Amino acid sequence: MTSPEFANGETRGKIITCKAAVAYGPGEPFVIEQIHVHPPQNMEVRIKILYSSICHTDVSGWKGENEAQRAFPRIFGHEASGVVESVGKGVSEIKEGDIVVPIFNGECGECCYCKCEKSNMCERFGVNPMRKVMESDGRSRFSTIHGKPIFHFMNTSTFTEYTVVDSACVVNLHHVQTLNIKKLTLLSCGVPTGVGAAWNIANVHSGSSVAVFGLGAVGLAVAEGARASGASKIIGVDINPDKFIKAQALGVTDFINPREAEKPVYERIREMTNGGVDFSFECAGLSDVLRDAFLSTHEGWGLTVVLGIHTSPRLLPIHPMELFDGRRIVGSVFGGFKGRSQLPHFATKCGRGVVKLDDFITHELPFEEVNKAFDLLISGKSLRCLLHF
Ligand code: APR
Ligand code: ZN
Ligand code: ZN
């Protein structure tokens, strides 16, 4: 892949003045304005964003659904691709001109989680929607042109022409010749989150039955991962019947609209699958949906994987005695992938066509139309709308 000619060294070490979409309050429309982006410090990377898409977690953060997350003004966005403009001291694995994707769930490589094969958490750079400044010095690298700090989001902040992230939260995909940059954008969050939940967390195997609750990009990535693993039945559940059309192309074999169902969804699924599915995935972030997902699996071995981001203070809608029926439940972040060390291999697999990426990008808009792109996701019209810069 040839790097676009963005990294010519001219801006290295300097403050960059560029456009960003700034959110000033929960649910308020984004304001496109000039901001200052400060140079990367030790172990940090400044990226020129080429594409950014919108994931439901951006919507939750922007709406301020979890009170503790509220921090404004803020630059949202965490699914993107870009080219490295400059690097701070100590960065050796990434250089100017490299094609990269930022990851909200970083990998420092040195903490007890990063060294443990069983986990993709990271003590310093794990997913943390509360964090609003850089980890290294507790400051922001963004400010208004009048010098007022603007907060970061999810270790990434990608609704801006330039961003600064820690090198632990950057994956170098420069070597992936078989995927264009638009498709690489999908690898920053939604697709590995869903496919990885099927592969790494559930271990969906050939012939198994699966139910996916919520057919946004995350849920459809689960379906695609399950299809690639040879699942024989993939039931999609969504209140928006339009989703089934896309879903069929991505492996979903049956569809249930809870609003049209005459009985609880889990009962319907148990009937369709001789007692319940082997695996269910909650990809809507709603506790009632989670309960249905949990009860839709087979007694004795069923496993429910939670991918949806749930608002506080709701607790798990399950009575402890229900766990005695042998159903299990587990959460999944970034599909269990360790970003820096495992995403490049996943990208290569996608490039070989193991996972089909074509159907996920449904819209494309100029970055300035970010508010319209949010409307498309919220109204259920888009899976991923790419903003181009
Ligand atoms: N039952 C089933 N599906 C529902 C329900 C419901 N009661 N309510 C909403 N949905 C569907 C929506 O119609 C939509 O198709 O859930 C889907 C959610 O998809 P998106 O909004 O496109 O979200 P996505 O980006 O896929 O993220 C899904 O994963 O990472 C998390 O924060 C993210 O919680 C979100 C989830
Ligand atoms: Zn996301
Ligand atoms: Zn770590």
CSV table of C-alpha atoms and ligand atoms in Angstrom, one decimal:
chain,number,residue,atom,x,y,z
A,1,MET,CA,0.0,0.0,0.0
A,2,THR,CA,1.4,3.4,-0.9
A,3,SER,CA,1.2,5.9,1.9
A,4,PRO,CA,-0.6,9.1,0.9
A,5,GLU,CA,1.8,12.0,0.9
A,6,PHE,CA,0.7,13.4,4.3
A,7,ALA,CA,3.8,12.7,6.3
A,8,ASN,CA,6.4,15.0,4.8
A,9,GLY,CA,7.9,16.2,8.1
A,10,GLU,CA,6.7,19.8,7.8
A,11,THR,CA,4.4,19.7,10.8
A,12,ARG,CA,6.6,17.5,13.0
A,13,GLY,CA,7.0,18.9,16.5
A,14,LYS,CA,4.6,21.8,15.8
A,15,ILE,CA,1.0,22.5,16.9
A,16,ILE,CA,-1.3,21.7,14.0
A,17,THR,CA,-4.4,23.8,13.4
A,18,CYS,CA,-7.1,21.7,11.8
A,19,LYS,CA,-10.8,21.0,11.7
A,20,ALA,CA,-12.6,18.8,14.3
A,21,ALA,CA,-16.2,18.0,15.2
A,22,VAL,CA,-16.5,19.2,18.8
A,23,ALA,CA,-19.4,18.2,21.1
A,24,TYR,CA,-20.2,20.9,23.7
A,25,GLY,CA,-22.8,19.1,25.6
A,26,PRO,CA,-24.7,15.8,25.8
A,27,GLY,CA,-26.7,15.2,22.6
A,28,GLU,CA,-25.9,18.7,21.2
A,29,PRO,CA,-25.1,18.8,17.5
A,30,PHE,CA,-21.4,18.6,16.7
A,31,VAL,CA,-19.7,21.9,15.8
A,32,ILE,CA,-17.1,21.8,13.1
A,33,GLU,CA,-14.4,24.2,14.0
A,34,GLN,CA,-10.7,24.9,14.0
A,35,ILE,CA,-8.8,23.4,16.9
A,36,HIS,CA,-5.2,23.0,18.0
A,37,VAL,CA,-3.6,19.5,18.1
A,38,HIS,CA,-0.4,19.4,20.1
A,39,PRO,CA,2.6,17.3,19.2
A,40,PRO,CA,2.8,13.7,20.4
A,41,GLN,CA,4.8,13.3,23.7
A,42,ASN,CA,6.9,10.2,24.7
A,43,MET,CA,5.5,7.0,23.3
A,44,GLU,CA,2.6,8.8,21.5
A,45,VAL,CA,1.6,9.0,17.9
A,46,ARG,CA,0.0,11.8,15.9
A,47,ILE,CA,-2.3,10.5,13.2
A,48,LYS,CA,-3.8,12.2,10.2
A,49,ILE,CA,-7.3,10.6,10.0
A,50,LEU,CA,-8.3,9.4,6.6
A,51,TYR,CA,-11.7,7.8,7.4
A,52,SER,CA,-13.7,7.6,10.6
A,53,SER,CA,-16.9,5.7,11.1
A,54,ILE,CA,-19.5,5.8,13.8
A,55,CYS,CA,-20.2,3.1,16.3
A,56,HIS,CA,-23.0,2.9,18.8
A,57,THR,CA,-20.6,3.6,21.7
A,58,ASP,CA,-20.0,7.0,20.2
A,59,VAL,CA,-23.8,7.6,20.3
A,60,SER,CA,-23.9,6.5,24.0
A,61,GLY,CA,-21.0,8.7,25.0
A,62,TRP,CA,-22.3,11.7,23.1
A,63,LYS,CA,-25.7,11.4,24.7
A,64,GLY,CA,-24.0,11.1,28.1
A,65,GLU,CA,-26.0,8.0,28.9
A,66,ASN,CA,-23.7,7.0,31.7
A,67,GLU,CA,-23.4,10.0,33.9
A,68,ALA,CA,-19.8,9.4,34.9
A,69,GLN,CA,-18.9,9.6,31.2
A,70,ARG,CA,-20.0,13.1,30.8
A,71,ALA,CA,-17.1,15.4,29.9
A,72,PHE,CA,-17.4,18.3,27.5
A,73,PRO,CA,-16.2,19.8,25.2
A,74,ARG,CA,-15.1,16.5,23.7
A,75,ILE,CA,-14.0,14.9,20.5
A,76,PHE,CA,-15.8,11.6,20.0
A,77,GLY,CA,-15.1,8.8,17.5
A,78,HIS,CA,-13.0,5.6,18.0
A,79,GLU,CA,-13.3,3.7,14.7
A,80,ALA,CA,-10.9,5.1,12.1
A,81,SER,CA,-7.9,4.6,9.8
A,82,GLY,CA,-5.2,7.1,9.1
A,83,VAL,CA,-1.6,7.8,8.3
A,84,VAL,CA,1.1,8.6,10.9
A,85,GLU,CA,2.1,12.3,10.7
A,86,SER,CA,4.7,12.1,13.5
A,87,VAL,CA,5.7,10.1,16.5
A,88,GLY,CA,6.9,11.0,20.0
A,89,LYS,CA,10.2,9.9,21.6
A,90,GLY,CA,10.6,6.2,22.2
A,91,VAL,CA,8.2,5.0,19.5
A,92,SER,CA,10.0,2.4,17.4
A,93,GLU,CA,7.4,0.1,15.9
A,94,ILE,CA,5.5,2.9,14.0
A,95,LYS,CA,7.0,5.5,11.7
A,96,GLU,CA,5.8,8.5,9.8
A,97,GLY,CA,3.8,7.5,6.8
A,98,ASP,CA,2.6,4.2,8.2
A,99,ILE,CA,-1.0,3.3,7.6
A,100,VAL,CA,-2.6,2.6,11.1
A,101,VAL,CA,-5.8,2.1,12.9
A,102,PRO,CA,-6.4,3.4,16.4
A,103,ILE,CA,-7.8,1.0,19.0
A,104,PHE,CA,-9.8,2.0,22.1
A,105,ASN,CA,-8.6,-1.1,23.9
A,106,GLY,CA,-4.8,-0.7,23.9
A,107,GLU,CA,-2.0,-3.1,24.6
A,108,CYS,CA,1.0,-1.8,26.5
A,109,GLY,CA,2.7,-5.2,26.2
A,110,GLU,CA,4.1,-5.0,29.7
A,111,CYS,CA,1.3,-5.3,32.3
A,112,CYS,CA,0.1,-8.5,33.9
A,113,TYR,CA,-2.9,-8.6,31.5
A,114,CYS,CA,-0.9,-8.0,28.4
A,115,LYS,CA,1.5,-10.8,29.4
A,116,CYS,CA,-1.4,-13.2,30.1
A,117,GLU,CA,-2.7,-15.2,27.2
A,118,LYS,CA,-6.2,-15.4,28.7
A,119,SER,CA,-7.0,-11.7,28.5
A,120,ASN,CA,-7.0,-8.7,26.2
A,121,MET,CA,-7.3,-6.2,29.0
A,122,CYS,CA,-4.5,-3.8,29.6
A,123,GLU,CA,-3.9,-2.1,33.0
A,124,ARG,CA,-2.9,1.3,31.5
A,125,PHE,CA,-4.7,1.5,28.1
A,126,GLY,CA,-7.7,-0.9,28.5
A,127,VAL,CA,-11.1,0.4,27.4
A,128,ASN,CA,-12.1,3.2,29.7
A,129,PRO,CA,-15.0,5.5,28.7
A,130,MET,CA,-14.3,7.6,31.8
A,131,ARG,CA,-10.8,8.6,30.7
A,132,LYS,CA,-10.8,12.0,29.0
A,133,VAL,CA,-7.1,13.0,29.0
A,134,MET,CA,-3.8,11.3,28.0
A,135,GLU,CA,-2.7,8.6,30.3
A,136,SER,CA,0.9,9.7,30.5
A,137,ASP,CA,0.5,13.3,31.9
A,138,GLY,CA,-3.2,13.7,32.6
A,139,ARG,CA,-3.5,16.4,30.0
A,140,SER,CA,-5.3,16.8,26.7
A,141,ARG,CA,-3.5,17.2,23.3
A,142,PHE,CA,-6.5,19.1,21.9
A,143,SER,CA,-7.5,22.7,22.6
A,144,THR,CA,-9.7,25.4,21.1
A,145,ILE,CA,-7.7,28.1,19.3
A,146,HIS,CA,-8.2,30.1,22.5
A,147,GLY,CA,-6.4,27.5,24.5
A,148,LYS,CA,-9.3,25.8,26.3
A,149,PRO,CA,-8.7,22.0,26.6
A,150,ILE,CA,-11.0,19.7,24.7
A,151,PHE,CA,-11.4,16.2,26.1
A,152,HIS,CA,-10.4,12.9,24.5
A,153,PHE,CA,-12.6,9.9,24.2
A,154,MET,CA,-11.9,6.1,24.5
A,155,ASN,CA,-8.1,6.5,24.1
A,156,THR,CA,-8.7,7.6,20.4
A,157,SER,CA,-10.9,10.6,19.4
A,158,THR,CA,-11.2,10.3,15.7
A,159,PHE,CA,-13.7,13.0,14.6
A,160,THR,CA,-10.8,15.3,13.8
A,161,GLU,CA,-8.4,15.8,11.0
A,162,TYR,CA,-5.5,15.0,13.4
A,163,THR,CA,-5.5,13.1,16.7
A,164,VAL,CA,-2.9,12.1,19.2
A,165,VAL,CA,-3.0,8.6,20.8
A,166,ASP,CA,-0.7,6.5,22.8
A,167,SER,CA,1.4,4.1,20.8
A,168,ALA,CA,-0.2,1.3,22.8
A,169,CYS,CA,-3.5,2.2,21.1
A,170,VAL,CA,-2.2,2.1,17.5
A,171,VAL,CA,-2.0,-0.9,15.3
A,172,ASN,CA,0.3,-0.8,12.3
A,173,LEU,CA,-1.5,-2.3,9.3
A,174,HIS,CA,0.9,-0.9,6.7
A,175,HIS,CA,1.8,-4.3,5.5
A,176,VAL,CA,-1.8,-5.3,4.7
A,177,GLN,CA,-1.8,-5.0,0.9
A,178,THR,CA,-5.0,-6.8,0.3
A,179,LEU,CA,-7.4,-4.4,2.0
A,180,ASN,CA,-8.0,-0.8,1.0
A,181,ILE,CA,-8.0,1.9,3.6
A,182,LYS,CA,-11.8,2.1,3.8
A,183,LYS,CA,-12.0,-1.5,4.8
A,184,LEU,CA,-9.2,-1.2,7.3
A,185,THR,CA,-11.4,1.4,9.1
A,186,LEU,CA,-13.8,-1.4,10.0
A,187,LEU,CA,-11.0,-3.3,11.8
A,188,SER,CA,-10.7,-0.5,14.4
A,189,CYS,CA,-13.7,-1.6,16.4
A,190,GLY,CA,-17.0,-3.1,15.1
A,191,VAL,CA,-15.8,-6.0,12.9
A,192,PRO,CA,-13.2,-7.5,15.3
A,193,THR,CA,-15.5,-6.9,18.2
A,194,GLY,CA,-18.2,-9.0,16.6
A,195,VAL,CA,-16.2,-11.6,14.8
A,196,GLY,CA,-13.8,-12.1,17.7
A,197,ALA,CA,-16.7,-12.7,20.1
A,198,ALA,CA,-17.8,-15.6,17.9
A,199,TRP,CA,-14.2,-16.9,17.4
A,200,ASN,CA,-12.3,-16.1,20.5
A,201,ILE,CA,-14.9,-15.9,23.3
A,202,ALA,CA,-17.6,-18.4,22.2
A,203,ASN,CA,-15.5,-20.6,19.9
A,204,VAL,CA,-18.5,-21.1,17.6
A,205,HIS,CA,-17.9,-24.4,15.8
A,206,SER,CA,-19.1,-26.1,12.7
A,207,GLY,CA,-22.8,-27.1,13.0
A,208,SER,CA,-23.6,-25.0,16.0
A,209,SER,CA,-26.7,-22.8,16.5
A,210,VAL,CA,-26.4,-19.2,17.2
A,211,ALA,CA,-28.8,-16.3,18.1
A,212,VAL,CA,-27.7,-12.7,17.6
A,213,PHE,CA,-29.7,-10.0,19.3
A,214,GLY,CA,-29.3,-6.6,17.6
A,215,LEU,CA,-28.3,-6.6,14.0
A,216,GLY,CA,-26.1,-3.4,13.8
A,217,ALA,CA,-22.6,-3.7,12.5
A,218,VAL,CA,-21.5,-5.4,15.7
A,219,GLY,CA,-24.2,-8.0,15.6
A,220,LEU,CA,-23.8,-8.6,11.9
A,221,ALA,CA,-20.0,-9.1,12.5
A,222,VAL,CA,-20.9,-11.8,15.0
A,223,ALA,CA,-23.1,-13.4,12.4
A,224,GLU,CA,-20.3,-13.2,9.8
A,225,GLY,CA,-17.9,-14.7,12.3
A,226,ALA,CA,-20.3,-17.5,13.1
A,227,ARG,CA,-20.9,-18.1,9.3
A,228,ALA,CA,-17.2,-18.3,8.7
A,229,SER,CA,-16.9,-20.9,11.6
A,230,GLY,CA,-19.6,-23.1,9.9
A,231,ALA,CA,-22.6,-22.4,12.2
A,232,SER,CA,-25.6,-24.1,10.7
A,233,LYS,CA,-28.3,-21.9,12.1
A,234,ILE,CA,-27.9,-18.2,12.8
A,235,ILE,CA,-31.0,-16.5,14.1
A,236,GLY,CA,-31.1,-12.7,13.9
A,237,VAL,CA,-33.3,-10.8,16.3
A,238,ASP,CA,-34.0,-7.1,15.7
A,239,ILE,CA,-36.9,-4.7,16.1
A,240,ASN,CA,-36.0,-3.2,12.7
A,241,PRO,CA,-37.2,-5.6,9.9
A,242,ASP,CA,-35.0,-3.8,7.3
A,243,LYS,CA,-32.0,-5.3,9.1
A,244,PHE,CA,-32.9,-8.7,7.9
A,245,ILE,CA,-32.1,-7.9,4.2
A,246,LYS,CA,-28.4,-7.1,5.0
A,247,ALA,CA,-28.3,-9.8,7.6
A,248,GLN,CA,-29.1,-12.6,5.1
A,249,ALA,CA,-26.0,-11.7,3.1
A,250,LEU,CA,-23.9,-12.1,6.2
A,251,GLY,CA,-25.0,-15.5,7.2
A,252,VAL,CA,-28.2,-14.9,9.2
A,253,THR,CA,-30.6,-17.8,8.3
A,254,ASP,CA,-33.7,-16.9,10.3
A,255,PHE,CA,-35.2,-13.6,11.6
A,256,ILE,CA,-37.3,-12.7,14.6
A,257,ASN,CA,-38.9,-9.3,15.1
A,258,PRO,CA,-39.7,-9.2,18.9
A,259,ARG,CA,-42.5,-6.6,18.1
A,260,GLU,CA,-44.3,-9.1,16.0
A,261,ALA,CA,-43.7,-12.2,18.1
A,262,GLU,CA,-46.7,-13.7,19.9
A,263,LYS,CA,-44.6,-15.2,22.6
A,264,PRO,CA,-41.3,-14.2,24.4
A,265,VAL,CA,-38.4,-14.3,21.9
A,266,TYR,CA,-36.5,-16.9,24.0
A,267,GLU,CA,-39.5,-19.3,23.8
A,268,ARG,CA,-39.7,-18.9,20.1
A,269,ILE,CA,-35.9,-19.6,19.7
A,270,ARG,CA,-36.1,-22.7,22.0
A,271,GLU,CA,-38.9,-24.1,19.8
A,272,MET,CA,-36.9,-23.4,16.6
A,273,THR,CA,-33.8,-25.1,18.0
A,274,ASN,CA,-34.9,-28.1,20.0
A,275,GLY,CA,-34.4,-26.5,23.4
A,276,GLY,CA,-32.2,-23.5,22.7
A,277,VAL,CA,-29.2,-22.3,20.7
A,278,ASP,CA,-25.6,-23.2,21.6
A,279,PHE,CA,-24.5,-19.5,21.7
A,280,SER,CA,-26.3,-16.2,22.0
A,281,PHE,CA,-24.9,-12.7,21.6
A,282,GLU,CA,-26.4,-9.6,23.0
A,283,CYS,CA,-25.5,-6.7,20.7
A,284,ALA,CA,-28.1,-4.1,21.6
A,285,GLY,CA,-27.1,-2.9,25.0
A,286,LEU,CA,-30.5,-3.4,26.6
A,287,SER,CA,-31.2,-5.5,29.7
A,288,ASP,CA,-34.5,-6.9,28.6
A,289,VAL,CA,-32.8,-8.1,25.4
A,290,LEU,CA,-30.0,-9.6,27.5
A,291,ARG,CA,-32.5,-11.6,29.5
A,292,ASP,CA,-34.0,-13.0,26.3
A,293,ALA,CA,-30.6,-13.8,25.0
A,294,PHE,CA,-29.7,-15.6,28.2
A,295,LEU,CA,-32.8,-17.7,28.2
A,296,SER,CA,-32.6,-18.5,24.5
A,297,THR,CA,-29.6,-20.8,25.0
A,298,HIS,CA,-29.8,-24.5,25.7
A,299,GLU,CA,-29.7,-25.7,29.3
A,300,GLY,CA,-26.6,-27.4,30.3
A,301,TRP,CA,-24.1,-25.8,27.9
A,302,GLY,CA,-25.6,-22.6,26.4
A,303,LEU,CA,-23.3,-19.6,26.4
A,304,THR,CA,-24.4,-15.9,26.2
A,305,VAL,CA,-21.8,-13.4,25.2
A,306,VAL,CA,-22.5,-9.7,26.1
A,307,LEU,CA,-21.2,-7.2,23.6
A,308,GLY,CA,-23.7,-4.3,24.1
A,309,ILE,CA,-22.8,-1.4,26.3
A,310,HIS,CA,-25.4,-1.1,29.0
A,311,THR,CA,-26.3,2.1,30.8
A,312,SER,CA,-25.8,2.3,34.6
A,313,PRO,CA,-27.3,1.7,37.1
A,314,ARG,CA,-29.1,-1.4,35.6
A,315,LEU,CA,-27.8,-4.7,37.0
A,316,LEU,CA,-27.7,-8.1,35.4
A,317,PRO,CA,-31.3,-9.3,34.9
A,318,ILE,CA,-30.7,-12.8,36.0
A,319,HIS,CA,-31.5,-14.6,39.2
A,320,PRO,CA,-28.4,-16.5,40.5
A,321,MET,CA,-30.4,-19.8,40.7
A,322,GLU,CA,-30.9,-19.5,36.9
A,323,LEU,CA,-27.2,-20.2,36.5
A,324,PHE,CA,-27.8,-23.6,38.0
A,325,ASP,CA,-29.4,-24.7,34.8
A,326,GLY,CA,-26.0,-24.7,33.2
A,327,ARG,CA,-26.3,-21.6,31.1
A,328,ARG,CA,-23.3,-19.4,31.2
A,329,ILE,CA,-22.8,-15.7,30.5
A,330,VAL,CA,-19.6,-13.8,29.7
A,331,GLY,CA,-18.7,-10.3,28.5
A,332,SER,CA,-16.4,-9.6,25.6
A,333,VAL,CA,-14.4,-6.5,24.8
A,334,PHE,CA,-12.9,-6.0,21.3
A,335,GLY,CA,-13.7,-9.6,20.5
A,336,GLY,CA,-11.0,-10.8,22.9
A,337,PHE,CA,-8.3,-9.7,20.4
A,338,LYS,CA,-5.1,-8.2,21.8
A,339,GLY,CA,-5.0,-5.2,19.5
A,340,ARG,CA,-1.4,-4.6,18.6
A,341,SER,CA,-0.2,-8.3,18.6
A,342,GLN,CA,-3.3,-10.0,17.1
A,343,LEU,CA,-5.1,-7.5,14.9
A,344,PRO,CA,-2.5,-7.6,12.0
A,345,HIS,CA,-3.1,-11.4,11.6
A,346,PHE,CA,-6.9,-10.8,11.7
A,347,ALA,CA,-6.5,-8.1,9.0
A,348,THR,CA,-4.5,-10.6,6.8
A,349,LYS,CA,-7.3,-13.1,7.2
A,350,CYS,CA,-9.9,-10.5,6.2
A,351,GLY,CA,-7.8,-9.7,3.2
A,352,ARG,CA,-7.9,-13.4,2.2
A,353,GLY,CA,-11.7,-13.2,2.3
A,354,VAL,CA,-12.3,-15.4,5.4
A,355,VAL,CA,-14.4,-12.6,6.7
A,356,LYS,CA,-16.5,-10.6,4.2
A,357,LEU,CA,-16.2,-6.8,4.8
A,358,ASP,CA,-18.0,-5.5,1.8
A,359,ASP,CA,-21.5,-5.2,3.2
A,360,PHE,CA,-20.6,-3.3,6.4
A,361,ILE,CA,-20.0,0.1,4.7
A,362,THR,CA,-23.5,1.3,3.8
A,363,HIS,CA,-22.9,5.1,3.5
A,364,GLU,CA,-20.1,7.6,2.9
A,365,LEU,CA,-20.2,11.3,3.7
A,366,PRO,CA,-17.7,14.2,4.0
A,367,PHE,CA,-16.5,14.6,7.6
A,368,GLU,CA,-18.4,17.9,7.9
A,369,GLU,CA,-21.7,16.0,7.7
A,370,VAL,CA,-21.0,14.1,10.9
A,371,ASN,CA,-24.4,15.1,12.4
A,372,LYS,CA,-26.2,13.5,9.4
A,373,ALA,CA,-24.0,10.4,9.8
A,374,PHE,CA,-25.2,10.2,13.5
A,375,ASP,CA,-28.8,10.4,12.3
A,376,LEU,CA,-28.3,7.6,9.9
A,377,LEU,CA,-27.0,5.3,12.6
A,378,ILE,CA,-29.6,6.3,15.2
A,379,SER,CA,-32.5,5.9,12.8
A,380,GLY,CA,-31.2,2.4,11.9
A,381,LYS,CA,-30.5,3.3,8.2
A,382,SER,CA,-26.8,2.7,8.3
A,383,LEU,CA,-24.5,0.0,9.5
A,384,ARG,CA,-21.3,1.9,9.1
A,385,CYS,CA,-21.2,5.4,7.5
A,386,LEU,CA,-17.6,6.3,6.6
A,387,LEU,CA,-16.7,9.9,7.1
A,388,HIS,CA,-13.9,10.9,4.7
A,389,PHE,CA,-11.6,13.7,5.5
B,1,APR,N1,-34.3,-6.1,20.4
B,1,APR,C1,-33.5,-6.4,19.4
B,1,APR,N2,-32.7,-5.5,18.7
B,1,APR,C2,-32.8,-4.3,19.1
B,1,APR,C3,-33.6,-3.8,20.1
B,1,APR,C4,-34.4,-4.8,20.8
B,1,APR,N3,-35.3,-4.5,21.8
B,1,APR,N4,-33.5,-2.5,20.3
B,1,APR,C5,-32.6,-2.1,19.4
B,1,APR,N5,-32.2,-3.2,18.6
B,1,APR,C6,-31.3,-3.2,17.5
B,1,APR,C7,-31.3,-1.9,16.6
B,1,APR,O1,-32.5,-1.9,15.8
B,1,APR,C8,-30.0,-2.0,15.9
B,1,APR,O2,-30.1,-2.7,14.7
B,1,APR,O3,-29.9,-3.2,17.9
B,1,APR,C9,-29.1,-2.8,16.8
B,1,APR,C10,-28.0,-2.0,17.4
B,1,APR,O4,-27.1,-1.6,16.3
B,1,APR,P1,-26.3,-0.3,16.2
B,1,APR,O5,-27.1,0.9,16.8
B,1,APR,O6,-26.0,-0.2,14.7
B,1,APR,O7,-25.1,-0.5,17.1
B,1,APR,P2,-23.6,-1.2,16.9
B,1,APR,O8,-22.7,-0.2,16.5
B,1,APR,O9,-23.8,-2.4,16.1
B,1,APR,O10,-23.3,-1.6,18.4
B,1,APR,C11,-24.1,-2.5,19.1
B,1,APR,O11,-22.4,-3.0,20.7
B,1,APR,O12,-20.4,-2.0,21.0
B,1,APR,C12,-21.7,-2.1,21.4
B,1,APR,O13,-22.1,0.2,22.2
B,1,APR,C13,-22.4,-0.8,21.2
B,1,APR,O14,-24.3,-1.4,22.6
B,1,APR,C14,-23.8,-1.2,21.2
B,1,APR,C15,-23.7,-2.6,20.6
B,2,ZN,ZN,-17.0,0.8,18.7
B,3,ZN,ZN,-0.9,-3.7,29.2
